[in-house]
Amino acid sequence: MAEDGEVDYTLNNPDTLTKYKTAAQISHKVLETVTSWCVEGEKILTICERGDKLLDEEVGKVYKGKKISKGISHPTTVSPSSFVTPYTPLSSDPGDSSTVLKPAEVIKIQLGAQIDGFGTIVCDTIIVPSEKNKDNEVPGREADLLLATHYANELFLRLMIPPGLLAWGSDEEKKKAASERPITQSKMTQLLEKVVKSYDCNLVESTTSWLFERNEIEGKKKIVLAPSEGSKGEGIPEVGEVWGVEMGVSLGSGKVKTLDNRPTLHRRTTITYGLKRPSSRQILSEIVKKFGTFPFSLRQLDDERAAKVGVVECVRSNVVRQYEVIADKDGASVSRVFSTVAITKNGLVRLTAPASPDLSKLKTDKKITDEEILKILDRPVARSTGAKSKNKKKKKKPAKKAEEEEEGESSEEE
């Protein structure tokens, strides 16, 4: 709780959830538009530039006249088939700037908006339209990849819900459920591996989800799935928290490698250091003013070429972090989705989320058969807090549609 005179920035303050939701609406709207631009032959650079322009326009329409920060929480990125991390090329790099989308390519689109430091990020994976999927049907291994990602993400969200939060039955049964230990991160990985292996896929190593806070998208807690050597998660999700939830799945081994492409995505850290070069100090000043501690692309700075020079000392001094360009080690197709969720007393609220796929269009003979997994997928992610329906006898929803349960439900918190 905030002390007297201090602003409460937790979810206990209704304004906080409203700002998150406003940022989320912008993120979803822009993602939908950017997705429509992703067609064969279109330059990735052009899509990213147009996406950022649209984000700025939409953010400018809300909270007019209010003395609060608002802007882009994550620049528009479009990652080619085997790329794992967000990718945003520069116009001054001839090779990368000419990269175009290929027909039937698996691509990842990521972007986000923030209001008063409350950032939301969303990422979706789509197949570039082509003759192969002209009727929106996705056959073969691409269907396996999308199904594995969808169900792994749905399972992961349910595993993040604190024990007993949505328990039902007698008081004794609820108390027993609440006393259960939270699921460990290693157990999460084990269960998720069962899902993706049902479709002959693998988790992308060190797929990481972070606790979100005001002006911070990499908080004090994190969940690391399929951790590589030396990496591990810290903490467990709790009521009152907002998380950025990532799911990465590969048609290959899931192992990754760093590419030679120039790192163009950066983020200011909380470290202070006396930079020596005037150009470095100028770039850092612009970064602080425009982006705060949210990620940005060098192409968003006033002088892209000067930014490429000035950011070098910033990165070397650790006042700015650069995100390396990471890809599947085998060059296999990778799918990745990202949701921003709030954990409330009524369950999990999806602030942002990838579009729910039309499962009937994903053609495969593979399926999940593990009973433990199917039971978890059949659980709701939130309890209904809306008005009671006149027709109390509701038809039971199948596991495949479980993720839709929270749609249309009120998520207002006291």
GROMACS .gro file of C-alpha atoms in nm:
model
  414
    1MET     CA    1   0.000   0.000   0.000
    2ALA     CA    2   0.115   0.353  -0.072
    3GLU     CA    3   0.189   0.580   0.222
    4ASP     CA    4   0.008   0.912   0.270
    5GLY     CA    5   0.092   1.152  -0.011
    6GLU     CA    6   0.234   0.880  -0.234
    7VAL     CA    7   0.069   0.755  -0.551
    8ASP     CA    8  -0.032   0.389  -0.541
    9TYR     CA    9   0.093   0.235  -0.865
   10THR     CA   10  -0.018  -0.119  -0.781
   11LEU     CA   11  -0.325  -0.294  -0.920
   12ASN     CA   12  -0.503  -0.187  -0.600
   13ASN     CA   13  -0.539   0.150  -0.774
   14PRO     CA   14  -0.809   0.122  -1.048
   15ASP     CA   15  -0.623   0.386  -1.252
   16THR     CA   16  -0.329   0.147  -1.290
   17LEU     CA   17  -0.540  -0.124  -1.452
   18THR     CA   18  -0.712   0.138  -1.671
   19LYS     CA   19  -0.376   0.260  -1.801
   20TYR     CA   20  -0.260  -0.095  -1.867
   21LYS     CA   21  -0.583  -0.164  -2.055
   22THR     CA   22  -0.553   0.154  -2.260
   23ALA     CA   23  -0.197   0.065  -2.359
   24ALA     CA   24  -0.314  -0.287  -2.439
   25GLN     CA   25  -0.594  -0.165  -2.667
   26ILE     CA   26  -0.341   0.039  -2.864
   27SER     CA   27  -0.101  -0.255  -2.885
   28HIS     CA   28  -0.376  -0.486  -3.016
   29LYS     CA   29  -0.504  -0.233  -3.268
   30VAL     CA   30  -0.159  -0.170  -3.413
   31LEU     CA   31  -0.070  -0.541  -3.416
   32GLU     CA   32  -0.382  -0.616  -3.620
   33THR     CA   33  -0.293  -0.347  -3.873
   34VAL     CA   34   0.074  -0.443  -3.894
   35THR     CA   35  -0.026  -0.806  -3.948
   36SER     CA   36  -0.228  -0.702  -4.253
   37TRP     CA   37   0.084  -0.538  -4.401
   38CYS     CA   38   0.286  -0.859  -4.382
   39VAL     CA   39   0.264  -0.991  -4.737
   40GLU     CA   40   0.507  -1.149  -4.979
   41GLY     CA   41   0.780  -0.913  -5.099
   42GLU     CA   42   0.720  -0.642  -4.838
   43LYS     CA   43   1.035  -0.504  -4.674
   44ILE     CA   44   1.065  -0.574  -4.302
   45LEU     CA   45   1.218  -0.229  -4.250
   46THR     CA   46   0.917  -0.058  -4.408
   47ILE     CA   47   0.673  -0.255  -4.194
   48CYS     CA   48   0.865  -0.166  -3.875
   49GLU     CA   49   0.880   0.204  -3.961
   50ARG     CA   50   0.510   0.219  -4.044
   51GLY     CA   51   0.426   0.026  -3.728
   52ASP     CA   52   0.614   0.269  -3.504
   53LYS     CA   53   0.449   0.565  -3.674
   54LEU     CA   54   0.106   0.413  -3.611
   55LEU     CA   55   0.194   0.341  -3.247
   56ASP     CA   56   0.291   0.705  -3.197
   57GLU     CA   57  -0.031   0.822  -3.363
   58GLU     CA   58  -0.253   0.599  -3.150
   59VAL     CA   59  -0.074   0.686  -2.826
   60GLY     CA   60  -0.116   1.054  -2.912
   61LYS     CA   61  -0.495   1.014  -2.912
   62VAL     CA   62  -0.522   0.919  -2.543
   63TYR     CA   63  -0.467   1.108  -2.218
   64LYS     CA   64  -0.441   1.438  -2.405
   65GLY     CA   65  -0.334   1.727  -2.185
   66LYS     CA   66  -0.229   1.495  -1.904
   67LYS     CA   67   0.118   1.537  -1.758
   68ILE     CA   68   0.212   1.171  -1.785
   69SER     CA   69   0.464   0.986  -1.995
   70LYS     CA   70   0.330   0.778  -2.283
   71GLY     CA   71   0.479   0.622  -2.588
   72ILE     CA   72   0.615   0.300  -2.732
   73SER     CA   73   0.701   0.024  -2.484
   74HIS     CA   74   0.851  -0.195  -2.757
   75PRO     CA   75   0.928  -0.092  -3.116
   76THR     CA   76   0.768  -0.278  -3.403
   77THR     CA   77   0.978  -0.581  -3.492
   78VAL     CA   78   0.929  -0.851  -3.754
   79SER     CA   79   1.145  -1.161  -3.711
   80PRO     CA   80   1.210  -1.399  -4.004
   81SER     CA   81   1.147  -1.773  -3.983
   82SER     CA   82   1.446  -1.900  -3.781
   83PHE     CA   83   1.497  -1.580  -3.576
   84VAL     CA   84   1.413  -1.611  -3.208
   85THR     CA   85   1.459  -1.253  -3.086
   86PRO     CA   86   1.278  -0.940  -3.210
   87TYR     CA   87   1.433  -0.810  -3.532
   88THR     CA   88   1.429  -0.449  -3.651
   89PRO     CA   89   1.676  -0.360  -3.931
   90LEU     CA   90   1.829  -0.017  -3.998
   91SER     CA   91   1.798   0.177  -4.322
   92SER     CA   92   2.174   0.249  -4.308
   93ASP     CA   93   2.260  -0.123  -4.316
   94PRO     CA   94   2.222  -0.217  -4.686
   95GLY     CA   95   2.201  -0.592  -4.637
   96ASP     CA   96   1.948  -0.603  -4.354
   97SER     CA   97   1.737  -0.313  -4.480
   98SER     CA   98   1.658  -0.497  -4.803
   99THR     CA   99   1.524  -0.809  -4.628
  100VAL     CA  100   1.176  -0.896  -4.758
  101LEU     CA  101   0.907  -1.138  -4.649
  102LYS     CA  102   0.892  -1.471  -4.828
  103PRO     CA  103   0.573  -1.660  -4.915
  104ALA     CA  104   0.461  -1.911  -4.649
  105GLU     CA  105   0.735  -1.787  -4.414
  106VAL     CA  106   0.684  -1.815  -4.037
  107ILE     CA  107   0.729  -1.464  -3.893
  108LYS     CA  108   0.698  -1.309  -3.548
  109ILE     CA  109   0.549  -0.960  -3.502
  110GLN     CA  110   0.614  -0.783  -3.171
  111LEU     CA  111   0.530  -0.433  -3.048
  112GLY     CA  112   0.384  -0.245  -2.753
  113ALA     CA  113   0.262   0.079  -2.600
  114GLN     CA  114   0.292   0.235  -2.255
  115ILE     CA  115   0.083   0.485  -2.060
  116ASP     CA  116   0.238   0.650  -1.753
  117GLY     CA  117   0.510   0.385  -1.751
  118PHE     CA  118   0.266   0.094  -1.753
  119GLY     CA  119   0.382  -0.099  -2.057
  120THR     CA  120   0.213  -0.377  -2.248
  121ILE     CA  121   0.381  -0.589  -2.513
  122VAL     CA  122   0.227  -0.837  -2.755
  123CYS     CA  123   0.377  -1.080  -3.005
  124ASP     CA  124   0.208  -1.309  -3.253
  125THR     CA  125   0.334  -1.561  -3.507
  126ILE     CA  126   0.178  -1.574  -3.852
  127ILE     CA  127   0.238  -1.746  -4.182
  128VAL     CA  128   0.298  -1.504  -4.470
  129PRO     CA  129   0.007  -1.552  -4.715
  130SER     CA  130   0.088  -1.764  -5.022
  131GLU     CA  131  -0.066  -2.012  -5.264
  132LYS     CA  132   0.020  -2.280  -5.009
  133ASN     CA  133  -0.219  -2.132  -4.752
  134LYS     CA  134  -0.447  -1.922  -4.973
  135ASP     CA  135  -0.760  -2.059  -4.799
  136ASN     CA  136  -0.607  -1.978  -4.459
  137GLU     CA  137  -0.537  -2.348  -4.413
  138VAL     CA  138  -0.197  -2.433  -4.270
  139PRO     CA  139  -0.079  -2.786  -4.347
  140GLY     CA  140   0.219  -2.995  -4.241
  141ARG     CA  141   0.493  -2.890  -4.004
  142GLU     CA  142   0.383  -2.527  -3.986
  143ALA     CA  143   0.050  -2.646  -3.843
  144ASP     CA  144   0.237  -2.858  -3.587
  145LEU     CA  145   0.443  -2.555  -3.487
  146LEU     CA  146   0.144  -2.323  -3.441
  147LEU     CA  147  -0.057  -2.583  -3.249
  148ALA     CA  148   0.236  -2.665  -3.022
  149THR     CA  149   0.286  -2.294  -2.949
  150HIS     CA  150  -0.084  -2.230  -2.888
  151TYR     CA  151  -0.135  -2.514  -2.642
  152ALA     CA  152   0.199  -2.464  -2.469
  153ASN     CA  153   0.109  -2.100  -2.414
  154GLU     CA  154  -0.237  -2.191  -2.281
  155LEU     CA  155  -0.087  -2.446  -2.043
  156PHE     CA  156   0.182  -2.203  -1.927
  157LEU     CA  157  -0.074  -1.935  -1.840
  158ARG     CA  158  -0.266  -2.183  -1.627
  159LEU     CA  159   0.051  -2.298  -1.451
  160MET     CA  160   0.122  -1.936  -1.353
  161ILE     CA  161  -0.200  -1.902  -1.152
  162PRO     CA  162  -0.125  -1.921  -0.776
  163PRO     CA  163  -0.244  -2.246  -0.609
  164GLY     CA  164  -0.599  -2.236  -0.477
  165LEU     CA  165  -0.683  -1.900  -0.636
  166LEU     CA  166  -0.961  -2.050  -0.850
  167ALA     CA  167  -1.039  -2.346  -0.623
  168TRP     CA  168  -1.399  -2.448  -0.577
  169GLY     CA  169  -1.585  -2.683  -0.344
  170SER     CA  170  -1.607  -2.680   0.035
  171ASP     CA  171  -1.406  -2.444   0.253
  172GLU     CA  172  -1.185  -2.735   0.349
  173GLU     CA  173  -1.119  -2.823  -0.015
  174LYS     CA  174  -1.036  -2.460  -0.096
  175LYS     CA  175  -0.802  -2.440   0.202
  176LYS     CA  176  -0.628  -2.759   0.094
  177ALA     CA  177  -0.584  -2.627  -0.261
  178ALA     CA  178  -0.444  -2.297  -0.134
  179SER     CA  179  -0.190  -2.480   0.084
  180GLU     CA  180  -0.036  -2.659  -0.213
  181ARG     CA  181   0.313  -2.554  -0.309
  182PRO     CA  182   0.346  -2.342  -0.624
  183ILE     CA  183   0.464  -2.542  -0.924
  184THR     CA  184   0.839  -2.522  -0.974
  185GLN     CA  185   0.992  -2.382  -1.289
  186SER     CA  186   1.154  -2.717  -1.367
  187LYS     CA  187   0.812  -2.884  -1.346
  188MET     CA  188   0.672  -2.616  -1.576
  189THR     CA  189   0.937  -2.700  -1.833
  190GLN     CA  190   0.865  -3.073  -1.801
  191LEU     CA  191   0.493  -3.027  -1.862
  192LEU     CA  192   0.543  -2.784  -2.148
  193GLU     CA  193   0.792  -3.017  -2.313
  194LYS     CA  194   0.522  -3.285  -2.314
  195VAL     CA  195   0.293  -3.048  -2.503
  196VAL     CA  196   0.537  -2.943  -2.773
  197LYS     CA  197   0.678  -3.293  -2.819
  198SER     CA  198   0.323  -3.410  -2.895
  199TYR     CA  199   0.371  -3.213  -3.217
  200ASP     CA  200   0.736  -3.315  -3.270
  201CYS     CA  201   0.859  -2.970  -3.163
  202ASN     CA  202   1.087  -2.839  -2.888
  203LEU     CA  203   1.086  -2.545  -2.650
  204VAL     CA  204   1.329  -2.269  -2.741
  205GLU     CA  205   1.600  -2.273  -2.476
  206SER     CA  206   1.591  -2.003  -2.210
  207THR     CA  207   1.250  -1.869  -2.310
  208THR     CA  208   1.203  -1.604  -2.042
  209SER     CA  209   0.899  -1.435  -1.889
  210TRP     CA  210   0.942  -1.129  -1.667
  211LEU     CA  211   0.759  -0.948  -1.390
  212PHE     CA  212   0.641  -0.610  -1.522
  213GLU     CA  213   0.649  -0.300  -1.304
  214ARG     CA  214   0.605   0.072  -1.371
  215ASN     CA  215   0.878   0.174  -1.618
  216GLU     CA  216   1.024  -0.176  -1.598
  217ILE     CA  217   0.967  -0.479  -1.823
  218GLU     CA  218   1.237  -0.693  -1.665
  219GLY     CA  219   1.154  -0.688  -1.296
  220LYS     CA  220   1.288  -0.877  -0.996
  221LYS     CA  221   1.121  -1.204  -1.089
  222LYS     CA  222   1.153  -1.417  -1.399
  223ILE     CA  223   1.055  -1.760  -1.525
  224VAL     CA  224   1.307  -1.935  -1.752
  225LEU     CA  225   1.182  -2.232  -1.952
  226ALA     CA  226   1.425  -2.492  -2.086
  227PRO     CA  227   1.712  -2.297  -1.928
  228SER     CA  228   2.055  -2.311  -2.088
  229GLU     CA  229   2.360  -2.374  -1.874
  230GLY     CA  230   2.406  -2.097  -1.619
  231SER     CA  231   2.056  -1.949  -1.652
  232LYS     CA  232   1.772  -1.992  -1.404
  233GLY     CA  233   1.450  -1.826  -1.300
  234GLU     CA  234   1.376  -1.640  -0.978
  235GLY     CA  235   1.048  -1.605  -0.789
  236ILE     CA  236   0.688  -1.715  -0.846
  237PRO     CA  237   0.383  -1.526  -0.980
  238GLU     CA  238   0.155  -1.375  -0.715
  239VAL     CA  239  -0.176  -1.192  -0.699
  240GLY     CA  240  -0.141  -0.822  -0.777
  241GLU     CA  241   0.136  -0.867  -1.031
  242VAL     CA  242   0.162  -0.803  -1.405
  243TRP     CA  243   0.379  -1.034  -1.616
  244GLY     CA  244   0.514  -1.040  -1.967
  245VAL     CA  245   0.465  -1.403  -2.068
  246GLU     CA  246   0.667  -1.549  -2.355
  247MET     CA  247   0.640  -1.885  -2.529
  248GLY     CA  248   0.896  -1.996  -2.789
  249VAL     CA  249   0.875  -2.321  -2.985
  250SER     CA  250   1.100  -2.461  -3.257
  251LEU     CA  251   1.067  -2.721  -3.529
  252GLY     CA  252   1.435  -2.793  -3.461
  253SER     CA  253   1.620  -2.882  -3.142
  254GLY     CA  254   1.533  -2.557  -2.967
  255LYS     CA  255   1.901  -2.473  -2.924
  256VAL     CA  256   2.002  -2.122  -3.030
  257LYS     CA  257   2.299  -1.930  -3.169
  258THR     CA  258   2.396  -1.564  -3.199
  259LEU     CA  259   2.391  -1.427  -3.552
  260ASP     CA  260   2.635  -1.177  -3.704
  261ASN     CA  261   2.358  -0.926  -3.769
  262ARG     CA  262   2.408  -0.587  -3.605
  263PRO     CA  263   2.220  -0.559  -3.272
  264THR     CA  264   1.974  -0.275  -3.328
  265LEU     CA  265   1.741  -0.323  -3.032
  266HIS     CA  266   1.859  -0.159  -2.709
  267ARG     CA  267   1.737  -0.056  -2.367
  268ARG     CA  268   1.870   0.183  -2.103
  269THR     CA  269   1.976   0.023  -1.775
  270THR     CA  270   1.970   0.177  -1.427
  271ILE     CA  271   2.352   0.195  -1.416
  272THR     CA  272   2.509   0.542  -1.411
  273TYR     CA  273   2.849   0.613  -1.564
  274GLY     CA  274   3.038   0.922  -1.673
  275LEU     CA  275   3.054   0.882  -2.052
  276LYS     CA  276   3.366   1.038  -2.207
  277ARG     CA  277   3.261   1.100  -2.567
  278PRO     CA  278   3.026   1.395  -2.638
  279SER     CA  279   2.848   1.188  -2.903
  280SER     CA  280   2.779   0.915  -2.646
  281ARG     CA  281   2.640   1.163  -2.395
  282GLN     CA  282   2.419   1.317  -2.660
  283ILE     CA  283   2.279   0.980  -2.764
  284LEU     CA  284   2.215   0.878  -2.402
  285SER     CA  285   2.034   1.205  -2.338
  286GLU     CA  286   1.808   1.143  -2.636
  287ILE     CA  287   1.744   0.784  -2.521
  288VAL     CA  288   1.645   0.896  -2.171
  289LYS     CA  289   1.413   1.166  -2.304
  290LYS     CA  290   1.239   0.956  -2.569
  291PHE     CA  291   1.227   0.605  -2.429
  292GLY     CA  292   1.306   0.607  -2.057
  293THR     CA  293   1.389   0.246  -1.973
  294PHE     CA  294   1.177   0.088  -2.248
  295PRO     CA  295   1.335  -0.091  -2.546
  296PHE     CA  296   1.404   0.107  -2.861
  297SER     CA  297   1.556   0.066  -3.206
  298LEU     CA  298   1.850   0.276  -3.321
  299ARG     CA  299   1.638   0.374  -3.623
  300GLN     CA  300   1.406   0.565  -3.386
  301LEU     CA  301   1.682   0.811  -3.292
  302ASP     CA  302   1.716   1.141  -3.477
  303ASP     CA  303   2.042   1.053  -3.653
  304GLU     CA  304   2.067   0.679  -3.715
  305ARG     CA  305   2.431   0.685  -3.827
  306ALA     CA  306   2.539   0.896  -3.529
  307ALA     CA  307   2.341   0.662  -3.303
  308LYS     CA  308   2.538   0.360  -3.428
  309VAL     CA  309   2.859   0.535  -3.319
  310GLY     CA  310   2.740   0.694  -2.996
  311VAL     CA  311   2.573   0.381  -2.859
  312VAL     CA  312   2.902   0.187  -2.861
  313GLU     CA  313   3.040   0.351  -2.545
  314CYS     CA  314   2.694   0.337  -2.384
  315VAL     CA  315   2.686  -0.041  -2.429
  316ARG     CA  316   3.051  -0.085  -2.324
  317SER     CA  317   2.980   0.111  -2.004
  318ASN     CA  318   2.661  -0.090  -1.939
  319VAL     CA  319   2.439   0.217  -1.927
  320VAL     CA  320   2.261   0.071  -2.231
  321ARG     CA  321   2.195  -0.295  -2.295
  322GLN     CA  322   2.199  -0.430  -2.649
  323TYR     CA  323   1.991  -0.731  -2.751
  324GLU     CA  324   2.185  -0.969  -2.969
  325VAL     CA  325   2.015  -1.121  -3.272
  326ILE     CA  326   1.947  -1.484  -3.178
  327ALA     CA  327   1.825  -1.761  -3.409
  328ASP     CA  328   1.756  -2.133  -3.406
  329LYS     CA  329   2.086  -2.320  -3.415
  330ASP     CA  330   1.957  -2.555  -3.686
  331GLY     CA  331   1.802  -2.280  -3.896
  332ALA     CA  332   1.459  -2.433  -3.825
  333SER     CA  333   1.137  -2.233  -3.810
  334VAL     CA  334   1.055  -2.078  -3.473
  335SER     CA  335   0.721  -1.961  -3.340
  336ARG     CA  336   0.694  -1.714  -3.054
  337VAL     CA  337   0.403  -1.545  -2.877
  338PHE     CA  338   0.402  -1.285  -2.600
  339SER     CA  339   0.119  -1.182  -2.369
  340THR     CA  340   0.090  -0.922  -2.096
  341VAL     CA  341  -0.122  -1.057  -1.811
  342ALA     CA  342  -0.245  -0.935  -1.474
  343ILE     CA  343  -0.290  -1.180  -1.188
  344THR     CA  344  -0.590  -1.066  -0.985
  345LYS     CA  345  -0.799  -1.213  -0.705
  346ASN     CA  346  -1.035  -1.342  -0.974
  347GLY     CA  347  -0.764  -1.511  -1.177
  348LEU     CA  348  -0.557  -1.421  -1.478
  349VAL     CA  349  -0.656  -1.128  -1.703
  350ARG     CA  350  -0.505  -1.117  -2.051
  351LEU     CA  351  -0.424  -0.752  -2.113
  352THR     CA  352  -0.256  -0.835  -2.443
  353ALA     CA  353  -0.247  -1.170  -2.617
  354PRO     CA  354  -0.188  -1.314  -2.963
  355ALA     CA  355  -0.497  -1.373  -3.172
  356SER     CA  356  -0.666  -1.706  -3.102
  357PRO     CA  357  -0.597  -1.931  -3.401
  358ASP     CA  358  -0.871  -2.098  -3.600
  359LEU     CA  359  -0.782  -2.451  -3.496
  360SER     CA  360  -0.990  -2.601  -3.776
  361LYS     CA  361  -0.748  -2.449  -4.028
  362LEU     CA  362  -0.441  -2.614  -3.875
  363LYS     CA  363  -0.419  -2.954  -4.044
  364THR     CA  364  -0.225  -3.228  -3.863
  365ASP     CA  365  -0.274  -3.582  -3.741
  366LYS     CA  366  -0.091  -3.511  -3.414
  367LYS     CA  367  -0.260  -3.431  -3.085
  368ILE     CA  368  -0.208  -3.413  -2.709
  369THR     CA  369  -0.294  -3.739  -2.532
  370ASP     CA  370  -0.143  -3.687  -2.185
  371GLU     CA  371  -0.433  -3.684  -1.937
  372GLU     CA  372  -0.256  -3.456  -1.687
  373ILE     CA  373  -0.200  -3.195  -1.958
  374LEU     CA  374  -0.557  -3.217  -2.088
  375LYS     CA  375  -0.700  -3.169  -1.737
  376ILE     CA  376  -0.494  -2.855  -1.683
  377LEU     CA  377  -0.594  -2.717  -2.024
  378ASP     CA  378  -0.957  -2.770  -1.930
  379ARG     CA  379  -0.927  -2.536  -1.632
  380PRO     CA  380  -1.050  -2.176  -1.660
  381VAL     CA  381  -0.795  -1.896  -1.618
  382ALA     CA  382  -1.038  -1.672  -1.430
  383ARG     CA  383  -1.370  -1.689  -1.249
  384SER     CA  384  -1.666  -1.505  -1.392
  385THR     CA  385  -1.747  -1.182  -1.208
  386GLY     CA  386  -2.018  -1.062  -1.444
  387ALA     CA  387  -2.394  -1.074  -1.407
  388LYS     CA  388  -2.544  -1.418  -1.370
  389SER     CA  389  -2.690  -1.565  -1.685
  390LYS     CA  390  -3.059  -1.642  -1.693
  391ASN     CA  391  -2.973  -1.979  -1.835
  392LYS     CA  392  -2.768  -2.130  -1.554
  393LYS     CA  393  -2.701  -2.454  -1.739
  394LYS     CA  394  -2.399  -2.370  -1.950
  395LYS     CA  395  -2.259  -2.606  -2.204
  396LYS     CA  396  -1.914  -2.729  -2.102
  397LYS     CA  397  -1.638  -2.587  -2.317
  398PRO     CA  398  -1.382  -2.826  -2.466
  399ALA     CA  399  -1.019  -2.800  -2.362
  400LYS     CA  400  -0.923  -2.653  -2.697
  401LYS     CA  401  -1.148  -2.354  -2.631
  402ALA     CA  402  -1.060  -2.308  -2.266
  403GLU     CA  403  -0.859  -1.996  -2.340
  404GLU     CA  404  -1.172  -1.812  -2.445
  405GLU     CA  405  -1.338  -1.843  -2.104
  406GLU     CA  406  -1.224  -1.510  -1.975
  407GLU     CA  407  -1.338  -1.315  -2.283
  408GLY     CA  408  -1.629  -1.091  -2.206
  409GLU     CA  409  -1.578  -1.123  -1.833
  410SER     CA  410  -1.535  -0.821  -1.614
  411SER     CA  411  -1.182  -0.777  -1.485
  412GLU     CA  412  -1.239  -0.477  -1.259
  413GLU     CA  413  -1.051  -0.509  -0.930
  414GLU     CA  414  -1.135  -0.364  -0.591
   0.00000   0.00000   0.00000
